[in-house]
XYZ file of C-alpha atoms in Angstrom:
739
model
C -21.880 -39.584 -107.848
C -24.647 -39.424 -105.871
C -23.975 -42.949 -103.510
C -20.828 -41.491 -102.711
C -22.231 -37.905 -102.009
C -24.838 -39.588 -99.736
C -21.511 -41.692 -98.033
C -19.889 -39.200 -97.773
C -22.911 -37.329 -96.015
C -23.417 -40.008 -93.046
C -20.061 -40.589 -92.812
C -19.842 -36.653 -91.723
C -23.002 -36.565 -90.026
C -22.024 -39.354 -88.067
C -18.174 -36.953 -87.172
C -21.071 -34.492 -86.313
C -22.882 -36.073 -83.731
C -19.044 -38.061 -82.159
C -18.258 -34.308 -82.011
C -20.843 -33.387 -80.589
C -21.109 -35.755 -78.451
C -17.130 -35.513 -77.990
C -18.409 -31.946 -76.655
C -20.902 -32.817 -74.659
C -19.099 -34.810 -72.813
C -16.776 -32.663 -72.021
C -19.051 -29.629 -70.660
C -19.956 -32.666 -68.098
C -16.751 -32.760 -67.590
C -16.034 -29.902 -66.491
C -20.057 -29.159 -64.805
C -18.605 -32.588 -62.834
C -15.257 -31.029 -61.799
C -16.934 -27.484 -60.182
C -20.090 -29.714 -58.425
C -17.006 -31.682 -57.472
C -14.421 -28.269 -56.089
C -18.327 -26.553 -55.317
C -19.297 -29.501 -52.869
C -16.328 -30.469 -51.572
C -16.655 -26.210 -50.414
C -19.924 -26.608 -49.735
C -18.870 -29.802 -47.233
C -15.815 -27.615 -45.579
C -18.072 -24.565 -44.433
C -20.877 -27.268 -43.574
C -17.782 -29.345 -41.507
C -16.658 -26.742 -40.245
C -18.118 -26.684 -36.779
C -16.895 -30.211 -36.508
C -14.003 -29.453 -37.572
C -13.819 -26.449 -34.496
C -15.724 -28.726 -32.187
C -12.794 -31.336 -32.222
C -10.288 -28.491 -31.489
C -11.773 -27.326 -28.783
C -11.808 -30.731 -27.080
C -8.590 -31.766 -28.328
C -7.888 -28.919 -25.647
C -9.744 -29.082 -23.309
C -8.679 -32.643 -22.989
C -5.627 -31.632 -22.666
C -6.161 -29.561 -20.254
C -7.626 -31.942 -18.356
C -5.010 -34.362 -18.184
C -2.759 -31.181 -16.790
C -4.962 -30.970 -13.703
C -6.623 -27.149 -15.185
C -9.754 -28.289 -15.695
C -11.254 -30.629 -13.814
C -14.930 -30.202 -15.158
C -16.313 -32.019 -11.786
C -15.754 -29.894 -9.571
C -15.814 -26.591 -11.882
C -19.251 -24.443 -10.182
C -20.198 -21.220 -10.340
C -19.420 -19.081 -7.607
C -21.297 -15.647 -8.897
C -23.315 -14.685 -12.242
C -20.090 -14.773 -14.363
C -20.621 -17.659 -16.428
C -24.882 -16.349 -16.251
C -23.522 -13.004 -18.219
C -22.302 -15.604 -20.869
C -24.656 -17.037 -21.039
C -26.611 -13.856 -22.307
C -23.893 -13.262 -25.013
C -24.350 -16.939 -26.643
C -28.079 -16.420 -26.299
C -27.786 -12.830 -27.236
C -31.026 -12.762 -30.026
C -32.879 -16.153 -27.717
C -32.800 -14.359 -24.019
C -34.454 -11.212 -25.264
C -36.988 -11.648 -23.850
C -35.914 -11.850 -20.394
C -33.864 -9.262 -21.135
C -37.320 -7.170 -20.894
C -39.005 -9.360 -19.057
C -36.879 -8.663 -16.197
C -36.784 -5.073 -16.704
C -40.406 -4.158 -16.779
C -40.952 -7.022 -13.504
C -38.584 -3.683 -11.715
C -41.715 -0.921 -12.693
C -44.726 -2.810 -12.483
C -45.836 -2.130 -9.245
C -47.256 0.079 -7.297
C -43.959 2.472 -6.735
C -43.302 2.029 -11.206
C -47.151 3.899 -10.736
C -45.674 6.489 -9.237
C -42.094 6.529 -10.542
C -43.765 7.098 -14.516
C -46.030 9.991 -13.140
C -43.367 11.598 -11.065
C -40.190 11.714 -13.413
C -41.757 12.455 -17.129
C -38.871 11.989 -19.920
C -39.154 10.812 -23.373
C -35.929 9.211 -23.019
C -36.686 6.869 -20.871
C -38.401 3.839 -21.010
C -40.370 2.400 -18.003
C -42.022 -0.995 -19.904
C -40.707 -1.940 -22.942
C -42.365 -3.627 -25.617
C -41.735 -7.331 -26.636
C -40.180 -6.593 -29.964
C -37.677 -4.339 -29.001
C -33.782 -4.169 -29.943
C -31.013 -4.881 -28.625
C -30.190 -1.668 -28.689
C -33.267 -0.224 -27.552
C -33.346 -2.582 -24.678
C -29.793 -1.345 -23.166
C -30.679 2.610 -23.768
C -34.159 1.735 -22.030
C -31.670 0.036 -18.847
C -29.171 2.365 -19.246
C -31.605 5.655 -18.378
C -32.813 3.690 -15.801
C -29.250 2.613 -14.132
C -28.489 6.698 -14.668
C -31.643 7.684 -13.161
C -31.457 5.517 -9.860
C -27.780 6.747 -9.478
C -28.548 10.859 -9.481
C -31.598 9.428 -6.842
C -28.492 8.271 -5.189
C -27.347 11.771 -4.685
C -31.581 13.818 -4.186
C -30.611 15.628 -7.893
C -33.829 14.805 -9.578
C -36.278 16.529 -10.869
C -40.125 15.538 -10.550
C -43.792 16.487 -10.601
C -43.958 19.191 -7.744
C -47.551 16.595 -6.720
C -44.307 13.668 -5.992
C -42.474 15.477 -4.525
C -43.201 12.960 -1.139
C -42.941 10.287 -3.122
C -39.035 11.025 -4.356
C -37.671 10.702 -1.299
C -38.728 6.859 -1.365
C -36.940 6.649 -4.100
C -33.647 7.773 -2.898
C -33.935 5.447 0.212
C -35.026 2.192 -1.131
C -32.730 2.884 -4.746
C -30.256 0.749 -3.449
C -32.709 -2.765 -4.876
C -33.244 -0.530 -7.330
C -29.092 -0.274 -8.824
C -28.773 -3.847 -8.451
C -31.460 -5.247 -10.054
C -30.532 -2.507 -13.198
C -27.014 -3.120 -12.645
C -27.322 -6.836 -13.365
C -29.560 -6.215 -16.299
C -27.441 -4.001 -17.990
C -24.197 -6.807 -17.342
C -26.643 -8.616 -19.306
C -27.804 -6.745 -21.652
C -24.142 -5.871 -22.914
C -23.071 -8.649 -22.766
C -25.885 -9.513 -24.897
C -25.296 -7.121 -27.856
C -21.767 -7.561 -28.114
C -19.797 -9.734 -30.619
C -16.044 -9.334 -28.215
C -16.084 -10.259 -25.362
C -12.278 -8.558 -22.958
C -12.359 -11.382 -19.351
C -9.780 -10.803 -16.821
C -8.421 -11.271 -13.688
C -5.770 -12.173 -10.956
C -4.098 -15.770 -11.890
C -5.999 -18.505 -10.338
C -9.677 -16.675 -10.302
C -10.834 -19.669 -12.459
C -10.446 -18.044 -15.960
C -9.631 -21.422 -18.241
C -11.906 -23.094 -15.937
C -14.197 -20.488 -16.907
C -13.846 -20.898 -20.624
C -13.543 -24.380 -20.590
C -17.119 -24.519 -19.644
C -18.436 -22.379 -21.798
C -16.716 -23.816 -24.380
C -18.384 -27.505 -23.194
C -21.917 -25.887 -23.293
C -21.231 -25.173 -26.942
C -20.291 -27.525 -28.561
C -23.675 -29.416 -26.019
C -25.251 -26.157 -28.415
C -23.760 -27.211 -31.939
C -22.746 -24.447 -31.794
C -18.926 -24.372 -33.922
C -16.380 -22.911 -31.015
C -12.104 -22.630 -31.771
C -10.623 -23.182 -28.235
C -7.230 -21.342 -28.075
C -4.015 -21.329 -25.046
C -2.119 -18.354 -27.184
C 0.937 -20.061 -25.598
C 0.143 -22.531 -28.615
C -0.117 -20.088 -31.160
C 3.132 -19.446 -32.961
C 3.384 -17.074 -36.058
C 0.144 -15.608 -37.838
C -3.004 -16.159 -35.831
C -5.625 -16.354 -38.724
C -2.414 -19.323 -40.561
C -2.707 -20.611 -37.732
C -6.317 -21.138 -36.458
C -6.843 -22.493 -40.523
C -3.754 -24.457 -39.626
C -5.342 -26.395 -36.902
C -8.687 -26.619 -38.550
C -7.165 -27.768 -41.428
C -9.503 -25.147 -43.575
C -9.403 -25.628 -47.473
C -7.599 -22.261 -48.343
C -4.753 -22.959 -50.648
C -7.121 -21.952 -54.097
C -9.605 -20.024 -51.787
C -8.658 -16.570 -49.999
C -8.977 -16.931 -46.423
C -11.234 -13.012 -46.687
C -13.129 -15.595 -49.302
C -14.098 -18.748 -47.590
C -14.709 -17.360 -44.101
C -17.125 -14.597 -45.908
C -19.107 -17.811 -47.128
C -18.099 -19.397 -44.141
C -20.203 -16.097 -42.435
C -23.150 -16.626 -45.193
C -23.327 -20.644 -44.064
C -23.716 -19.376 -39.473
C -26.659 -17.025 -41.667
C -28.774 -19.288 -43.044
C -28.467 -21.848 -40.341
C -28.416 -19.184 -37.459
C -25.515 -19.736 -36.182
C -22.413 -18.218 -35.094
C -18.481 -19.206 -34.686
C -17.230 -18.744 -31.571
C -13.247 -17.772 -31.693
C -11.984 -18.388 -27.818
C -8.675 -16.868 -27.095
C -7.223 -17.968 -23.364
C -4.790 -16.123 -21.328
C -3.204 -13.738 -24.133
C -0.477 -12.372 -21.611
C 0.834 -15.414 -21.737
C 1.997 -15.419 -24.993
C 6.262 -13.938 -25.262
C 6.477 -13.183 -29.049
C 6.817 -9.901 -29.289
C 4.624 -8.592 -31.791
C 1.297 -10.530 -30.632
C -0.341 -7.880 -28.491
C -0.136 -5.801 -31.957
C -1.298 -9.555 -34.410
C -4.173 -10.779 -31.750
C -5.743 -6.540 -32.750
C -5.087 -6.908 -36.306
C -6.750 -10.745 -36.023
C -9.682 -8.930 -33.281
C -10.318 -6.568 -36.018
C -10.504 -8.820 -39.064
C -13.118 -10.999 -37.181
C -15.439 -9.400 -36.223
C -15.876 -7.394 -39.699
C -18.392 -11.068 -40.326
C -21.980 -10.643 -38.338
C -21.986 -13.914 -37.401
C -18.002 -15.219 -35.693
C -17.725 -14.214 -31.858
C -14.139 -13.551 -29.814
C -14.103 -13.508 -26.496
C -10.211 -13.150 -24.845
C -9.223 -13.178 -21.139
C -5.853 -11.971 -20.169
C -4.695 -11.466 -16.442
C -5.093 -8.423 -14.702
C -1.176 -7.608 -14.119
C -0.618 -7.178 -18.306
C -4.265 -5.960 -18.794
C -4.638 -2.870 -16.780
C -0.688 -1.946 -17.984
C 0.225 -3.484 -21.275
C -3.102 -5.077 -22.879
C -5.941 -3.098 -22.623
C -3.771 -0.652 -24.890
C -4.350 -3.599 -27.668
C -7.843 -5.068 -26.686
C -9.625 -2.390 -25.995
C -7.805 0.850 -27.384
C -7.259 -0.401 -31.185
C -9.718 -2.228 -31.695
C -12.844 -0.641 -33.531
C -15.474 -2.700 -32.574
C -17.034 -1.958 -29.497
C -15.928 -4.476 -26.062
C -17.446 -5.955 -23.003
C -14.322 -6.111 -20.491
C -15.449 -8.108 -17.461
C -13.077 -8.363 -14.506
C -13.583 -11.959 -12.637
C -11.929 -9.828 -9.962
C -15.134 -7.910 -8.936
C -17.233 -10.238 -8.808
C -17.830 -11.630 -4.491
C -17.896 -15.459 -3.930
C -21.185 -15.529 -1.209
C -20.657 -17.897 1.547
C -22.336 -20.724 -0.279
C -20.724 -20.368 -3.218
C -17.015 -20.767 -1.679
C -18.786 -23.433 0.924
C -19.976 -25.173 -2.008
C -16.974 -25.223 -4.048
C -14.529 -25.999 -1.078
C -16.956 -29.418 -0.298
C -17.057 -30.032 -4.109
C -13.192 -30.425 -3.464
C -12.971 -31.882 -0.405
C -15.670 -35.216 -1.246
C -12.951 -35.710 -4.401
C -9.881 -35.491 -2.941
C -10.841 -37.329 0.174
C -10.041 -34.506 2.845
C -11.874 -34.664 6.469
C -9.804 -31.921 8.394
C -10.809 -28.059 9.648
C -10.308 -25.412 7.159
C -10.361 -21.852 9.051
C -11.837 -18.792 7.462
C -9.056 -17.166 6.558
C -7.805 -19.980 4.418
C -10.727 -20.336 2.770
C -10.782 -17.556 2.513
C -7.520 -17.282 0.268
C -8.325 -20.855 -1.223
C -11.468 -19.529 -3.003
C -9.863 -16.038 -4.333
C -6.629 -18.459 -6.013
C -8.684 -21.276 -7.412
C -4.838 -22.617 -8.364
C -4.072 -22.700 -5.314
C -7.106 -24.343 -3.928
C -6.745 -26.913 -6.174
C -2.480 -27.595 -4.941
C -3.888 -27.318 -1.025
C -5.772 -30.383 -2.176
C -4.096 -32.275 -4.072
C -0.873 -32.155 -0.690
C -3.964 -32.550 1.304
C -5.143 -35.521 -0.583
C -6.500 -38.540 2.176
C -5.706 -36.046 5.045
C -7.704 -35.075 7.995
C -5.374 -32.182 9.687
C -6.403 -28.841 9.863
C -5.942 -26.229 8.245
C -5.188 -22.748 9.988
C -2.669 -20.843 7.873
C -1.676 -20.728 4.962
C 1.589 -20.343 3.245
C 1.963 -20.811 -0.566
C 5.734 -21.699 -0.486
C 5.536 -24.855 1.850
C 2.310 -25.355 -0.332
C 4.118 -25.528 -3.400
C 7.160 -27.665 -2.001
C 5.084 -30.563 -0.365
C 3.593 -30.627 -3.464
C 7.230 -31.180 -5.183
C 7.693 -33.786 -2.626
C 5.163 -36.360 -3.523
C 5.778 -35.357 -7.403
C 8.856 -36.739 -6.211
C 7.689 -39.667 -4.147
C 5.152 -40.879 -7.360
C 7.418 -40.466 -9.986
C 9.184 -43.466 -11.387
C 11.769 -41.387 -12.127
C 14.286 -38.718 -11.023
C 12.059 -35.087 -11.328
C 13.872 -33.477 -9.511
C 16.758 -33.372 -11.960
C 14.012 -32.682 -14.551
C 12.669 -29.532 -12.672
C 16.515 -29.217 -12.292
C 17.064 -29.162 -15.798
C 13.860 -27.456 -16.918
C 14.474 -24.375 -14.160
C 18.656 -24.261 -15.017
C 17.761 -23.662 -18.936
C 15.133 -21.075 -18.996
C 17.406 -19.407 -16.885
C 20.619 -19.092 -18.768
C 18.111 -18.695 -21.486
C 16.313 -16.373 -20.516
C 13.374 -17.844 -22.262
C 10.607 -18.980 -19.035
C 7.969 -19.873 -21.362
C 9.434 -23.733 -22.620
C 12.343 -25.733 -23.404
C 12.255 -28.053 -26.616
C 12.316 -31.539 -25.474
C 16.129 -31.282 -27.946
C 17.965 -29.538 -25.413
C 16.398 -31.657 -22.710
C 18.216 -34.940 -24.699
C 21.333 -32.383 -24.249
C 21.498 -32.178 -20.675
C 20.929 -35.727 -20.900
C 17.589 -36.196 -20.038
C 16.301 -39.052 -22.375
C 12.095 -38.478 -23.937
C 11.080 -41.973 -22.724
C 11.980 -40.613 -18.446
C 11.081 -37.241 -19.677
C 7.101 -39.125 -20.535
C 6.869 -41.089 -17.576
C 7.434 -37.590 -15.037
C 4.554 -36.179 -17.499
C 2.319 -39.032 -16.287
C 3.646 -38.658 -12.871
C 2.553 -35.291 -11.949
C 0.546 -32.848 -13.188
C 3.229 -30.387 -12.398
C 5.296 -30.245 -16.406
C 3.553 -30.415 -20.068
C 4.536 -30.686 -23.102
C 3.381 -29.230 -26.671
C 3.785 -28.990 -30.272
C 5.173 -25.327 -31.076
C 6.298 -23.371 -34.423
C 8.196 -20.808 -33.323
C 9.437 -19.464 -37.290
C 7.935 -19.842 -40.101
C 4.406 -21.288 -41.404
C 2.730 -22.743 -38.817
C 3.705 -26.403 -40.987
C 7.420 -25.603 -40.940
C 9.588 -25.452 -38.515
C 7.989 -27.963 -35.431
C 9.117 -28.488 -32.364
C 8.116 -30.150 -29.128
C 8.516 -27.752 -25.953
C 8.197 -29.533 -22.365
C 6.016 -26.034 -20.225
C 5.319 -25.852 -16.322
C 1.608 -26.818 -15.578
C 0.677 -23.936 -13.149
C 3.323 -21.094 -13.903
C 3.379 -19.855 -9.944
C 4.951 -23.477 -9.943
C 6.973 -22.238 -12.106
C 8.263 -18.785 -10.711
C 8.452 -20.550 -7.498
C 10.916 -23.238 -9.004
C 13.160 -20.631 -10.772
C 13.397 -18.312 -7.265
C 14.481 -22.083 -5.261
C 17.128 -22.478 -8.392
C 18.535 -19.161 -8.069
C 18.504 -19.198 -4.276
C 20.458 -22.711 -4.216
C 23.152 -22.095 -6.989
C 24.461 -19.134 -4.888
C 23.733 -20.175 -1.411
C 25.559 -23.044 1.221
C 25.626 -24.392 4.355
C 27.380 -21.850 6.108
C 26.649 -18.437 3.574
C 24.542 -16.553 1.643
C 25.687 -14.743 -1.286
C 22.714 -11.930 -1.244
C 24.597 -9.770 -3.209
C 24.777 -12.285 -6.232
C 21.148 -13.183 -5.227
C 20.052 -8.904 -5.701
C 21.395 -8.617 -8.986
C 19.874 -11.688 -10.550
C 16.122 -9.816 -9.244
C 17.036 -6.261 -10.349
C 17.392 -7.463 -13.985
C 14.706 -9.773 -13.699
C 12.705 -6.962 -13.114
C 14.187 -4.872 -15.771
C 13.773 -7.178 -17.482
C 9.869 -7.233 -16.928
C 9.269 -10.540 -17.577
C 6.230 -12.541 -16.448
C 8.010 -14.674 -14.102
C 9.933 -11.924 -12.499
C 6.424 -11.318 -9.487
C 6.423 -14.518 -8.500
C 10.750 -15.420 -8.086
C 11.108 -12.281 -6.918
C 8.333 -12.807 -3.796
C 9.521 -16.244 -3.031
C 13.195 -14.947 -2.780
C 12.265 -11.833 -0.660
C 10.507 -15.114 1.554
C 13.486 -16.909 1.207
C 15.448 -14.101 2.963
C 12.735 -13.367 5.919
C 12.785 -16.340 7.417
C 16.201 -18.494 6.004
C 18.624 -19.214 9.581
C 21.656 -18.313 7.649
C 20.370 -15.656 6.309
C 19.870 -14.238 9.576
C 22.890 -15.691 11.311
C 24.782 -13.674 9.238
C 22.385 -10.780 9.679
C 21.387 -10.040 5.762
C 18.206 -10.493 6.134
C 17.713 -6.435 7.551
C 19.460 -5.814 3.986
C 18.386 -8.102 1.396
C 14.043 -7.550 2.638
C 14.818 -3.726 1.766
C 16.551 -4.043 -1.308
C 13.884 -6.268 -2.424
C 11.147 -3.798 -1.579
C 13.046 -0.545 -2.658
C 12.460 -2.187 -5.903
C 8.732 -0.721 -5.952
C 9.446 1.862 -3.522
C 7.192 5.584 -4.627
C 9.521 7.495 -6.331
C 8.557 11.295 -4.464
C 6.699 13.349 -6.734
C 5.140 10.873 -8.066
C 1.426 11.956 -9.251
C -0.906 9.598 -7.118
C -2.542 7.152 -7.909
C -5.955 5.932 -6.599
C -7.182 2.406 -7.495
C -10.107 2.065 -5.435
C -11.664 5.643 -4.794
C -15.096 4.018 -4.684
C -14.215 0.815 -5.658
C -13.768 -2.909 -4.140
C -10.387 -3.475 -3.383
C -8.781 -6.928 -4.211
C -5.953 -6.671 -3.374
C -2.712 -4.457 -3.847
C -1.437 -2.902 -6.796
C 2.146 -1.738 -5.262
C 3.870 -5.402 -5.296
C 6.454 -4.474 -2.170
C 2.989 -4.724 -0.175
C 1.768 -7.130 -2.139
C 4.756 -9.171 -1.166
C 5.228 -8.593 3.125
C 1.122 -9.495 2.814
C 0.986 -12.253 1.166
C 3.795 -13.788 2.942
C 1.930 -14.660 5.310
C 5.304 -13.926 8.254
C 4.709 -11.360 11.240
C 5.532 -8.317 10.402
C 9.206 -6.870 10.560
C 10.541 -2.979 11.808
C 11.724 -2.501 8.154
C 8.605 -3.586 6.642
C 6.623 -1.807 8.894
C 8.707 1.290 7.615
C 8.026 0.271 4.191
C 4.076 0.593 4.862
C 3.826 4.396 6.432
C 6.467 5.402 3.186
C 3.779 3.992 1.156
C 0.783 5.646 3.023
C 2.791 8.703 3.850
C 3.536 9.574 -0.495
C 0.304 7.516 -1.977
C -3.001 6.291 1.000
C -4.830 6.191 -1.503
C -2.854 3.813 -4.057
C -2.888 0.705 -1.377
C -4.158 2.816 1.779
C -7.819 0.725 1.630
C -6.667 -2.218 1.170
C -4.247 -1.945 3.663
C -6.948 -1.630 6.333
C -9.039 -4.650 4.748
C -6.321 -6.921 5.384
C -6.497 -5.822 8.381
C -9.450 -6.234 9.225
C -9.966 -9.776 7.676
C -7.180 -10.735 10.377
C -9.513 -9.942 12.801
C -12.569 -11.069 11.634
C -11.212 -14.563 9.993
C -8.566 -15.610 12.487
C -4.745 -14.473 10.888
C -1.574 -13.085 11.889
C -2.243 -9.495 11.202
C -5.386 -7.575 12.560
C -6.376 -4.568 13.401
C -3.871 -3.529 16.702
C -1.130 -3.123 14.412
C -3.493 -1.455 12.409
C -3.021 1.032 15.137
C 0.082 0.375 16.070
C 1.626 1.753 11.737
C -1.367 3.786 11.636
C -0.267 5.859 14.888
C 3.205 5.235 13.961
C 3.278 8.223 11.165
C 3.678 10.966 13.983
C 1.421 13.363 12.107
C -1.645 14.467 12.050
C -2.821 15.378 8.508
C -0.970 12.123 7.259
C -2.905 9.972 9.778
C -6.199 11.629 8.656
C -5.075 10.376 5.364
C -4.928 7.513 5.311
C -6.970 6.249 7.654
C -9.819 8.167 5.500
C -9.388 5.445 2.690
C -10.988 2.981 5.077
C -14.327 4.471 3.223
C -12.918 4.074 -0.025
C -16.012 0.863 -0.958
C -18.477 0.912 -2.664
C -22.076 0.440 -0.645
C -22.730 -2.518 -3.584
C -20.137 -4.816 -2.354
C -19.814 -6.743 1.513
C -18.774 -4.131 2.749
C -20.620 -0.751 4.751
C -17.283 0.886 5.783
C -18.351 2.424 8.806
C -22.059 1.567 9.163
C -21.307 -2.666 8.855
C -18.889 -1.926 12.501
C -21.540 -2.693 14.368
C -22.187 -5.936 12.362
C -18.731 -6.279 13.284
C -18.779 -6.259 16.844
C -21.943 -8.324 16.819
C -20.406 -11.085 14.934
C -17.454 -11.082 16.784
C -16.711 -14.017 18.829
C -13.707 -13.286 21.157
C -13.271 -10.191 23.329
C -10.087 -9.575 21.362
C -12.236 -9.344 17.894
C -14.560 -6.976 19.974
C -11.601 -4.416 21.140
C -10.294 -4.016 18.313
C -13.732 -2.848 16.299
C -14.871 -0.952 18.723
C -11.884 0.842 18.813
C -11.786 1.065 15.087
C -14.996 2.470 15.493
C -14.374 4.482 18.416
C -11.438 6.062 16.572
C -13.583 6.696 12.929
C -16.097 8.292 15.294
C -13.364 10.871 17.026
C -11.789 11.321 13.314
C -14.634 12.100 10.676
C -18.573 12.392 10.098
C -20.292 10.460 8.068
C -21.973 12.037 5.539
C -24.823 9.934 6.249
C -26.661 11.163 9.340
C -28.405 8.394 9.965
C -25.595 6.448 9.730
C -23.420 8.778 12.053
C -26.459 8.329 14.491
C -26.711 4.495 15.169
C -23.419 4.813 15.348
C -22.678 6.721 17.600
C -25.210 5.538 19.585
C -23.862 2.234 19.687
C -20.776 2.393 20.659
C -21.707 5.299 22.783
C -23.503 2.503 25.291
C -20.875 -0.238 25.707
C -19.554 -0.780 29.451
C -15.573 0.175 27.951
C -16.828 2.675 25.242
C -15.720 5.920 27.421
C -12.165 3.544 28.244
C -11.748 3.136 24.779
C -12.327 6.225 23.692
C -10.017 8.018 25.502
C -7.180 5.500 24.528
C -8.362 6.911 21.472
C -7.814 10.407 22.238
C -4.787 9.461 23.766
C -3.096 7.676 21.609
C -3.760 10.178 18.337
C -2.224 13.141 20.542
C 0.213 11.462 21.540
C 1.206 10.367 17.365
C 0.504 14.128 16.431
C 2.675 15.466 19.526
C -0.506 16.960 20.739
C -1.582 18.782 23.776
C -3.088 16.276 26.317
C -5.795 18.126 26.885
C -6.296 19.598 22.925
C -9.757 17.519 21.344
C -9.366 19.337 18.282
């Protein structure tokens, strides 16, 4: 019996051991499984850098293949990329900001100012450990102080009143230096950057270059073109990066990502280029919600870009007003290219495309303002030595298409016609699916050859419905928006003209419809149709030119009693806000009477909207060569035939900040001295003499210098009398009325 109990006890002991071992193994299995999951999540978290940069490289390589970005041709034309560097380096470059700020006042002038202006809100010397916010506040306060000096509105210690005049006189170098530091400081102190500019300003090139910089710095960057985004932005990014979010919610996952980035002292940069190019109805609201969500994470920064034409009227509401985090808004149009920067860029393109001709100053100016046109110009003039004295966009695009046709193995014109016709018929202007092209008889292998032969077209994979993983299809689209607009305009025209007839009314119906739809291609299509009506011989013979062109301009005519819009007062003027004026002056053809009447109508109703830009265009024509000049300007101005209207329109030439490249009217002296021909000198002198007749400059020194210079010129009395006479005749004043 005792032996049996011993056996049972041993068996029981063995079973207990086996059970304990089984429990241990089961627990180990769970521990291993949990460890594997944690390890997998950890690997995923640490590999987000690799996944993001891999995706970004694919996008950049696609842009390179499309010709939208050529790294070897990217030239820094101003301090825009430097501002973005401060945005990237932030804490690392804080010492630069402090050193730059202290340098301004670490001198004898700074010592005077410190003693004369004792204000506890101002710091003339920043400590090394100052925070980003303290740096920004100090720079902002100093900048505001020097702007007040310009207005002579700063009170100082009585003992230093004489010294304060120095800061009123030499305020410009202070405000310029502080303005640059202010831009750098704002960029360093934000997680959200909004970049704007016109088509061809180089937004995509700049952001591609910045993305490459981030990759080289081992930072994580996701570069997105908004055209590629369909459905939810979050889901699109997570799908493209193949993030493991089936078992983990994205909010939890990105909090973990944020923690890992914090440990590694790194950031995740999300760059969304050209938000205006996404035509999904709800995208504007989506982008606002996405920015609000993404900026909750301390280690995630975001940059978005948008065309000015859409930003001011539409996207500002969603990108700024509806976003909870502070943003830095930076307009590329307001950044001036130095002559050295433009020359450097032109030389780079000439070398790359083996162009050996001479480019006039006027053409250089146009090309430097629109980098897409610059690229196409050199494509057209590759291996050429022909001089470029003038430029017309529609002619450049036509030549570019002809080159593409010659270089392509297939009938590329048939493909372009098919794509354009489908866009117009379906009223979808972004892309055409491969399936729809096959229905038109364009096989995929033929399309592939067309894509390889030029940078006119490209293709991508998209999803319009459901989640990002479903309903995928390939689509074809125009690489350059302006080329798309030109070709759509061409198809509209070709369908409504014959060898001896033009159905202008039907064409106009199409344009009116596009204008009402407010689609992104409307302005471009209308512009190129206007050029056709202005220059076509059949239209000329059928006496439809004035009728059709006036009908197009009427789409943009300023209504009576509209509230005035002073876009450019005390700002640098870059392009016409009125689309009718923009169409007229970018057509680069001689003005006709109906166009002059339209210009005068704009000057009467709202001179401050575009009166200054109108003057700039005529001034540039005189200075750099062109079909428009200051003599034409005077003719249009005096044609107003009303003293108040003439004076108001003429006064808009002053609406330009002295910080910019011109200080009108002071620079009339410089313009006159730099002029190479007597015709140029004569035109500049007329404007200066008229200005002295009509206005007194606020700065007495400038007024004295201006009068002294032009009063000594040999033809002073003759030119002055001519201006007096033309002004009196235009205003119907008595000949001896000098009032």
